CSV table of C-alpha atoms and ligand atoms in Angstrom, one decimal:
chain,number,residue,atom,x,y,z
D,180,MET,CA,-5.5,-16.9,23.8
D,181,ASN,CA,-2.6,-15.1,22.2
D,182,PRO,CA,0.6,-16.8,23.2
D,183,GLU,CA,2.0,-13.3,24.0
D,184,ASP,CA,-0.6,-13.1,26.8
D,185,MET,CA,0.4,-16.4,28.4
D,186,LEU,CA,3.4,-17.6,30.4
D,187,SER,CA,5.6,-20.4,29.1
D,188,ALA,CA,6.2,-23.5,31.1
D,189,ALA,CA,9.7,-22.2,31.8
D,190,ASP,CA,8.3,-18.9,33.0
D,191,ARG,CA,5.9,-20.7,35.4
D,192,ALA,CA,8.8,-22.7,36.7
D,193,VAL,CA,10.9,-19.7,37.5
D,194,TYR,CA,8.2,-17.4,38.8
D,195,ALA,CA,6.0,-20.0,40.6
D,196,TRP,CA,6.4,-18.5,44.1
D,197,GLN,CA,5.8,-15.0,42.8
D,198,LEU,CA,2.6,-16.1,41.0
D,199,ASP,CA,1.3,-17.2,44.4
D,200,LEU,CA,1.2,-13.5,45.6
D,201,PRO,CA,-2.3,-12.4,46.3
D,202,GLY,CA,-3.3,-9.7,43.7
D,203,PHE,CA,-0.5,-10.7,41.3
D,204,GLY,CA,-1.0,-13.8,39.2
D,205,GLU,CA,-0.3,-14.5,35.6
D,206,SER,CA,-1.6,-11.3,34.1
D,207,ALA,CA,0.8,-9.3,36.3
D,208,GLN,CA,3.7,-11.5,35.4
D,209,VAL,CA,2.9,-11.0,31.7
D,210,LYS,CA,2.8,-7.3,32.2
D,211,LEU,CA,6.3,-7.4,33.7
D,212,ARG,CA,7.6,-9.5,30.9
D,213,ARG,CA,6.2,-7.0,28.4
D,214,SER,CA,7.8,-4.0,30.2
D,215,THR,CA,11.1,-2.3,29.7
D,216,ALA,CA,12.8,-0.6,32.7
D,217,LEU,CA,15.5,2.0,32.4
D,218,VAL,CA,17.8,2.0,35.4
D,219,SER,CA,20.0,5.1,35.6
D,220,ARG,CA,23.3,4.1,37.3
D,221,CYS,CA,24.1,0.7,38.6
D,222,GLY,CA,25.7,1.7,41.9
D,223,GLY,CA,24.6,0.5,45.3
D,224,VAL,CA,21.0,1.6,44.7
D,225,GLY,CA,20.6,1.1,41.0
D,226,GLY,CA,22.5,-2.3,41.0
D,227,GLN,CA,20.0,-3.7,43.5
D,228,ILE,CA,17.1,-2.2,41.4
D,229,ALA,CA,18.4,-4.0,38.3
D,230,LEU,CA,18.9,-7.3,40.2
D,231,SER,CA,15.5,-7.3,41.8
D,232,LEU,CA,13.8,-6.4,38.5
D,233,ALA,CA,15.6,-9.2,36.9
D,234,ALA,CA,14.5,-11.6,39.6
D,235,ALA,CA,10.9,-10.4,39.2
D,236,GLY,CA,11.0,-11.1,35.5
D,237,ILE,CA,11.0,-7.7,33.9
D,238,GLY,CA,11.1,-8.2,30.1
D,239,LYS,CA,14.0,-5.9,29.3
D,240,LEU,CA,16.5,-3.9,31.4
D,241,VAL,CA,18.3,-0.9,30.0
D,242,VAL,CA,21.1,-0.1,32.5
D,243,ALA,CA,23.0,3.2,32.0
D,244,HIS,CA,26.3,3.6,33.9
D,245,ALA,CA,29.6,5.1,32.7
D,246,GLY,CA,33.1,4.4,33.7
D,247,ASP,CA,35.4,1.7,35.0
D,248,LEU,CA,35.0,-0.3,38.2
D,249,ARG,CA,37.0,1.0,41.2
D,250,PRO,CA,37.9,-0.8,44.4
D,251,ASP,CA,35.9,1.8,46.4
D,252,ASP,CA,32.7,0.8,44.5
D,253,LEU,CA,32.8,-2.7,46.0
D,254,ASN,CA,31.2,-2.0,49.4
D,255,ARG,CA,27.9,-1.6,47.6
D,256,GLN,CA,27.9,-2.4,43.9
D,257,THR,CA,27.0,-6.0,44.3
D,258,LEU,CA,26.5,-6.8,40.6
D,259,MET,CA,30.3,-6.3,40.1
D,260,ARG,CA,33.1,-8.7,40.5
D,261,HIS,CA,36.5,-8.0,42.1
D,262,GLU,CA,38.3,-9.1,38.9
D,263,GLY,CA,36.3,-6.4,37.1
D,264,ILE,CA,38.3,-3.6,38.7
D,265,GLY,CA,39.7,-1.3,35.9
D,266,HIS,CA,37.1,-2.6,33.4
D,267,PRO,CA,33.8,-1.0,32.4
D,268,ARG,CA,31.1,-1.4,35.1
D,269,THR,CA,28.6,-2.2,32.4
D,270,GLU,CA,30.6,-5.4,31.5
D,271,SER,CA,30.5,-6.8,35.0
D,272,LEU,CA,26.8,-5.9,35.6
D,273,ALA,CA,25.5,-7.2,32.3
D,274,ALA,CA,27.4,-10.5,32.8
D,275,THR,CA,25.9,-10.9,36.3
D,276,LEU,CA,22.4,-10.0,35.2
D,277,ARG,CA,22.5,-12.3,32.2
D,278,ALA,CA,23.8,-15.2,34.2
D,279,PHE,CA,21.2,-14.6,36.9
D,280,ASN,CA,18.3,-14.5,34.5
D,281,PRO,CA,18.9,-15.6,30.9
D,282,GLY,CA,15.1,-15.2,30.3
D,283,ILE,CA,15.3,-11.4,30.2
D,284,GLU,CA,16.9,-9.0,27.8
D,285,VAL,CA,19.7,-6.8,29.2
D,286,GLU,CA,21.1,-3.8,27.4
D,287,ALA,CA,24.0,-2.1,29.1
D,288,VAL,CA,24.7,1.5,28.1
D,289,ALA,CA,28.1,2.8,29.1
D,290,GLU,CA,26.8,6.4,29.6
D,291,ASN,CA,25.3,8.4,32.3
D,292,ALA,CA,22.1,10.3,31.7
D,293,GLY,CA,22.5,13.8,30.4
D,294,ALA,CA,20.6,16.4,28.5
D,295,ASP,CA,21.5,14.8,25.1
D,296,ASN,CA,20.8,11.2,25.8
D,297,ALA,CA,18.0,11.3,28.5
D,298,PRO,CA,15.1,11.6,26.0
D,299,ALA,CA,16.2,8.6,24.0
D,300,LEU,CA,17.0,6.5,27.1
D,301,VAL,CA,13.5,7.3,28.5
D,302,ALA,CA,11.7,6.7,25.1
D,303,ALA,CA,12.9,3.1,25.1
D,304,ALA,CA,11.4,2.4,28.5
D,305,ASP,CA,8.0,2.0,30.1
D,306,ILE,CA,9.3,3.0,33.5
D,307,VAL,CA,12.4,4.9,34.8
D,308,PHE,CA,14.4,4.1,37.9
D,309,SER,CA,16.6,7.0,38.8
D,310,ALA,CA,19.5,6.4,41.1
D,311,ALA,CA,22.4,8.6,40.0
D,312,PRO,CA,24.7,10.2,42.6
D,313,LEU,CA,24.2,13.6,41.1
D,314,PHE,CA,21.0,15.8,41.0
D,315,GLU,CA,21.9,16.9,37.5
D,316,GLU,CA,21.4,13.4,36.1
D,317,ARG,CA,18.2,12.9,38.2
D,318,PHE,CA,16.8,16.2,36.9
D,319,HIS,CA,17.5,15.3,33.2
D,320,LEU,CA,15.7,12.0,33.7
D,321,ASN,CA,12.8,13.6,35.5
D,322,ARG,CA,12.3,16.2,32.8
D,323,ALA,CA,12.5,13.6,30.0
D,324,ALA,CA,10.1,11.2,31.8
D,325,VAL,CA,7.6,13.9,32.6
D,326,ARG,CA,7.6,15.1,29.0
D,327,GLN,CA,7.0,11.6,27.8
D,328,GLY,CA,4.5,10.7,30.4
D,329,LYS,CA,6.5,7.8,31.8
D,330,PRO,CA,6.4,6.9,35.4
D,331,ILE,CA,9.6,7.5,37.3
D,332,VAL,CA,10.8,6.1,40.6
D,333,ASP,CA,13.5,8.3,42.2
D,334,CYS,CA,15.6,6.4,44.7
D,335,ALA,CA,18.2,8.1,46.9
D,336,MET,CA,20.2,7.4,50.0
D,337,TYR,CA,22.7,9.1,52.3
D,338,GLY,CA,24.4,7.2,55.1
D,339,MET,CA,21.8,5.3,57.0
D,340,GLU,CA,18.9,7.1,55.4
D,341,GLY,CA,17.0,6.4,52.2
D,342,GLN,CA,14.0,7.8,50.3
D,343,VAL,CA,11.9,6.8,47.4
D,344,ILE,CA,9.6,9.1,45.3
D,345,PRO,CA,7.4,7.4,42.8
D,346,VAL,CA,6.1,9.9,40.2
D,347,ILE,CA,3.1,9.7,37.9
D,348,PRO,CA,3.7,12.6,35.5
D,349,GLY,CA,0.9,15.1,35.5
D,350,ARG,CA,-0.7,13.5,38.5
D,351,THR,CA,1.8,13.5,41.3
D,352,ALA,CA,4.7,15.8,42.4
D,353,CYS,CA,7.8,15.4,40.2
D,354,LEU,CA,11.4,15.9,41.4
D,355,ALA,CA,11.4,19.5,40.3
D,356,CYS,CA,8.2,20.2,42.3
D,357,LEU,CA,10.2,19.3,45.4
D,358,TYR,CA,13.6,20.8,44.4
D,359,PRO,CA,13.1,23.9,42.2
D,360,GLU,CA,16.8,24.2,41.6
D,361,ILE,CA,19.9,21.9,41.9
D,362,PRO,CA,20.5,21.6,45.6
D,363,PRO,CA,23.9,23.4,46.1
D,364,HIS,CA,25.2,21.4,49.0
D,365,TRP,CA,25.0,17.9,47.6
D,366,ARG,CA,28.4,16.3,47.0
D,367,ARG,CA,29.3,13.4,44.8
D,368,ARG,CA,31.0,11.6,47.7
D,369,PHE,CA,28.5,10.5,50.4
D,370,PRO,CA,28.6,8.0,53.2
D,371,VAL,CA,27.2,4.6,52.3
D,372,LEU,CA,26.4,1.3,54.0
D,373,GLY,CA,25.8,-1.0,51.1
D,374,ALA,CA,22.8,-2.7,52.8
D,375,VAL,CA,21.1,0.7,53.1
D,376,ALA,CA,21.6,1.4,49.4
D,377,ALA,CA,20.2,-2.0,48.6
D,378,LEU,CA,17.2,-1.5,50.8
D,379,THR,CA,16.5,1.8,49.1
D,380,GLY,CA,16.7,0.1,45.7
D,381,ASN,CA,14.4,-2.6,46.8
D,382,LEU,CA,11.8,-0.1,48.0
D,383,GLY,CA,12.0,1.5,44.6
D,384,VAL,CA,11.5,-1.8,42.8
D,385,ILE,CA,8.4,-2.6,45.0
D,386,GLU,CA,6.9,0.7,44.0
D,387,GLY,CA,7.9,0.2,40.4
D,388,ILE,CA,6.2,-3.2,40.3
D,389,LYS,CA,3.1,-1.7,41.8
D,390,LEU,CA,3.0,0.9,39.0
D,391,LEU,CA,3.5,-1.7,36.3
D,392,THR,CA,1.1,-4.3,37.6
D,393,GLY,CA,-1.3,-2.7,39.9
D,394,LEU,CA,-0.1,-4.8,42.9
D,395,GLY,CA,-0.8,-3.3,46.3
D,396,THR,CA,-1.2,0.5,46.9
D,397,SER,CA,1.2,2.8,45.1
D,398,MET,CA,2.9,5.5,47.1
D,399,ALA,CA,2.9,7.9,44.1
D,400,GLY,CA,2.3,11.3,45.6
D,401,ARG,CA,4.2,10.4,48.7
D,402,MET,CA,7.9,10.1,49.7
D,403,ILE,CA,8.9,6.9,51.5
D,404,TYR,CA,11.6,7.9,54.0
D,405,PHE,CA,13.5,5.8,56.4
D,406,ASP,CA,16.4,6.3,58.8
D,407,ALA,CA,17.9,2.8,59.3
D,408,ALA,CA,20.0,4.0,62.3
D,409,GLU,CA,16.8,4.4,64.4
D,410,MET,CA,14.6,2.2,62.2
D,411,ARG,CA,12.3,5.2,61.8
D,412,TRP,CA,10.0,4.8,58.8
D,413,GLN,CA,7.4,7.2,57.4
D,414,THR,CA,5.6,8.3,54.3
D,415,ILE,CA,5.3,12.0,53.6
D,416,GLY,CA,2.5,13.6,51.5
D,417,LEU,CA,4.0,15.6,48.6
D,418,ARG,CA,2.4,18.5,46.9
D,419,ARG,CA,2.5,19.1,43.2
D,420,GLU,CA,3.7,22.6,42.5
D,421,GLU,CA,1.4,24.2,39.9
D,422,SER,CA,4.2,26.5,38.7
D,423,CYS,CA,6.7,23.6,38.5
D,424,ALA,CA,9.2,24.3,35.7
D,425,VAL,CA,9.0,20.7,34.6
D,426,CYS,CA,5.5,19.3,35.2
D,427,GLY,CA,3.5,22.6,35.8
D,428,SER,CA,2.8,25.9,34.2
D,429,GLY,CA,6.4,26.9,34.5
D,430,ASN,CA,7.6,24.6,31.7
D,431,GLY,CA,6.7,27.0,28.9
D,432,GLU,CA,4.8,24.3,27.0
D,433,VAL,CA,1.3,25.0,25.9
D,434,GLY,CA,-1.3,22.7,27.5
D,435,ALA,CA,1.2,21.2,29.9
W,269,MET,CA,2.9,32.3,75.1
W,270,ALA,CA,5.3,30.1,73.2
W,271,LEU,CA,4.8,27.3,70.7
W,272,ARG,CA,6.5,24.1,71.4
W,273,ILE,CA,7.6,22.6,68.1
W,274,GLN,CA,9.0,19.0,67.7
W,275,MET,CA,11.8,19.3,65.2
W,276,HIS,CA,13.3,16.5,63.1
W,277,PHE,CA,16.4,16.9,60.9
W,278,THR,CA,17.6,14.5,58.2
W,279,GLY,CA,20.5,14.1,55.9
W,280,GLN,CA,23.3,16.7,56.0
W,281,LEU,CA,21.3,18.9,58.3
W,282,ALA,CA,21.1,16.2,61.0
W,283,ARG,CA,24.8,15.7,60.6
W,284,ALA,CA,25.5,19.4,61.0
W,285,ALA,CA,23.2,19.7,64.0
W,286,GLY,CA,24.7,16.6,65.6
W,287,GLU,CA,21.2,15.4,66.4
W,288,ARG,CA,18.1,14.3,64.6
W,289,GLU,CA,15.5,15.7,67.0
W,290,ARG,CA,15.0,18.7,69.1
W,291,VAL,CA,12.1,20.5,70.9
W,292,LEU,CA,12.1,24.2,70.0
W,293,GLU,CA,10.1,27.0,71.5
W,294,VAL,CA,9.2,29.9,69.3
W,295,PRO,CA,6.9,32.9,70.0
W,296,ASP,CA,3.2,32.6,69.5
W,297,GLY,CA,2.3,33.5,65.9
W,298,SER,CA,5.5,32.3,64.4
W,299,THR,CA,5.5,31.0,60.8
W,300,LEU,CA,7.4,28.2,59.2
W,301,GLY,CA,9.8,30.8,57.7
W,302,ASP,CA,10.3,32.4,61.2
W,303,LEU,CA,11.2,29.0,62.6
W,304,ILE,CA,13.8,28.3,59.9
W,305,LEU,CA,15.4,31.7,60.4
W,306,ALA,CA,15.4,31.3,64.2
W,307,LEU,CA,17.0,27.8,63.9
W,308,ALA,CA,19.7,29.0,61.5
W,309,ARG,CA,20.5,32.1,63.7
W,310,GLY,CA,20.7,30.0,66.8
W,311,GLU,CA,22.9,27.3,65.3
W,312,GLY,CA,25.1,29.2,62.8
W,313,GLY,CA,28.0,27.6,61.0
W,314,GLU,CA,27.4,24.8,58.5
W,315,PHE,CA,23.9,24.2,59.8
W,316,ALA,CA,22.9,27.8,58.9
W,317,SER,CA,24.5,27.6,55.5
W,318,LEU,CA,22.5,24.5,54.7
W,319,LEU,CA,19.3,26.3,55.6
W,320,LEU,CA,19.9,29.9,54.3
W,321,ASP,CA,21.3,31.2,51.0
W,322,ALA,CA,24.0,33.9,50.7
W,323,GLY,CA,21.3,36.6,51.1
W,324,GLY,CA,20.2,35.0,54.4
W,325,ARG,CA,16.9,33.7,53.0
W,326,PRO,CA,15.6,30.2,53.6
W,327,ARG,CA,16.7,28.0,50.7
W,328,SER,CA,14.1,26.7,48.3
W,329,THR,CA,15.7,23.3,48.2
W,330,THR,CA,15.2,22.4,51.8
W,331,LEU,CA,12.2,20.0,52.1
W,332,ARG,CA,9.8,21.3,54.7
W,333,VAL,CA,7.4,18.8,56.2
W,334,VAL,CA,4.8,19.8,58.8
W,335,ASP,CA,2.8,17.1,60.4
W,336,GLY,CA,3.7,14.6,57.7
W,337,GLN,CA,2.8,16.9,54.8
W,338,GLN,CA,5.4,18.6,52.6
W,339,ILE,CA,5.0,22.4,52.5
W,340,PRO,CA,6.3,24.2,49.4
W,341,PRO,CA,9.0,26.9,50.0
W,342,GLY,CA,6.5,29.5,48.8
W,343,ALA,CA,4.3,28.7,51.8
W,344,ASP,CA,6.8,29.7,54.5
W,345,GLY,CA,4.1,32.1,55.8
W,346,LEU,CA,2.3,29.1,57.2
W,347,ALA,CA,1.4,29.8,60.9
W,348,LEU,CA,2.7,27.1,63.2
W,349,GLU,CA,0.5,25.5,65.8
W,350,ASP,CA,1.6,24.4,69.3
W,351,GLY,CA,2.8,20.8,69.2
W,352,ALA,CA,3.5,20.7,65.5
W,353,GLU,CA,6.1,18.3,64.1
W,354,VAL,CA,8.3,20.0,61.7
W,355,MET,CA,10.8,18.0,59.6
W,356,LEU,CA,13.6,19.8,57.7
W,357,MET,CA,15.2,17.6,55.1
W,358,THR,CA,18.3,18.4,53.1
W,359,PRO,CA,18.1,16.9,49.6
W,360,ILE,CA,19.9,13.6,49.1
W,361,ALA,CA,20.9,11.9,45.9
W,362,GLY,CA,23.1,9.0,46.9
W,363,GLY,CA,22.8,6.2,44.3
T,760,ZN,ZN1,6.9,19.0,38.9
């Protein structure tokens, strides 16, 4: 057997309890090790995504997040450190992730996703986790991921509520199918309980690991929605919009 | 005859309504679009501005969910049935 297809003794030691998962096993662990995940923003949601992917043994994490750490980030951005205030967020989060799992590769990009860098960020990844606080960034990533046929897991929260939308381009509804334009009422500042952000991120990682390894049943084509205030959970069937400007006939691309 | 509709609101819409659930009665034959307009007119204020654009038309960005299935904004002509559960979700992007 090709050594690339096998786990090392060190891998088996770290992931032993995960390898016990029914329907998972060594082949799934190898798939994770061979995968690169892009995480857009490392806030309350994205930080948890990065940490849980690191724990699961993703091969490489590319984490994109601009700006310096602020005191009001610290109720939710658990990869940061208090002494990192005033320094780039990417420094704190890369140090935390590398210390937590030296067996994975971590690339921290001190940029947020935009029209110019989204295609290249997505091109380097096998799967995209989208967790920016602005729809503009989510739309750029959605467009780039759909164009490149890469699965995307859109994870969002507001107050006590969270939602996760796994997307398989060309097969299930993309973000633009649901929101044909930038929602005008969304504001950069939103209420956050850190635990709700982390819960949202972890739901996204569970769906991402399903897409990468075939574990369990993917919720692609559905939205997972929860309201933690009432502990109300549901999944909602989503419809792909044939005229979608990104994944449908509205994108102006022949054969799309 | 009236249709009894079980409403659910999420996100900013729930915040503007001050509640997450409500039972609403609409005339027989009402469509999903009629329901959104009736709700917005009844409530007014921020709630209405979340649901309707400047021209008073239902916004395309509100997620409409009827009995667990998302309904695209182009299908607001959907006839409602008595006892339907309708969820209106304002888009969220907290990260
Ligand atoms: Zn689409």
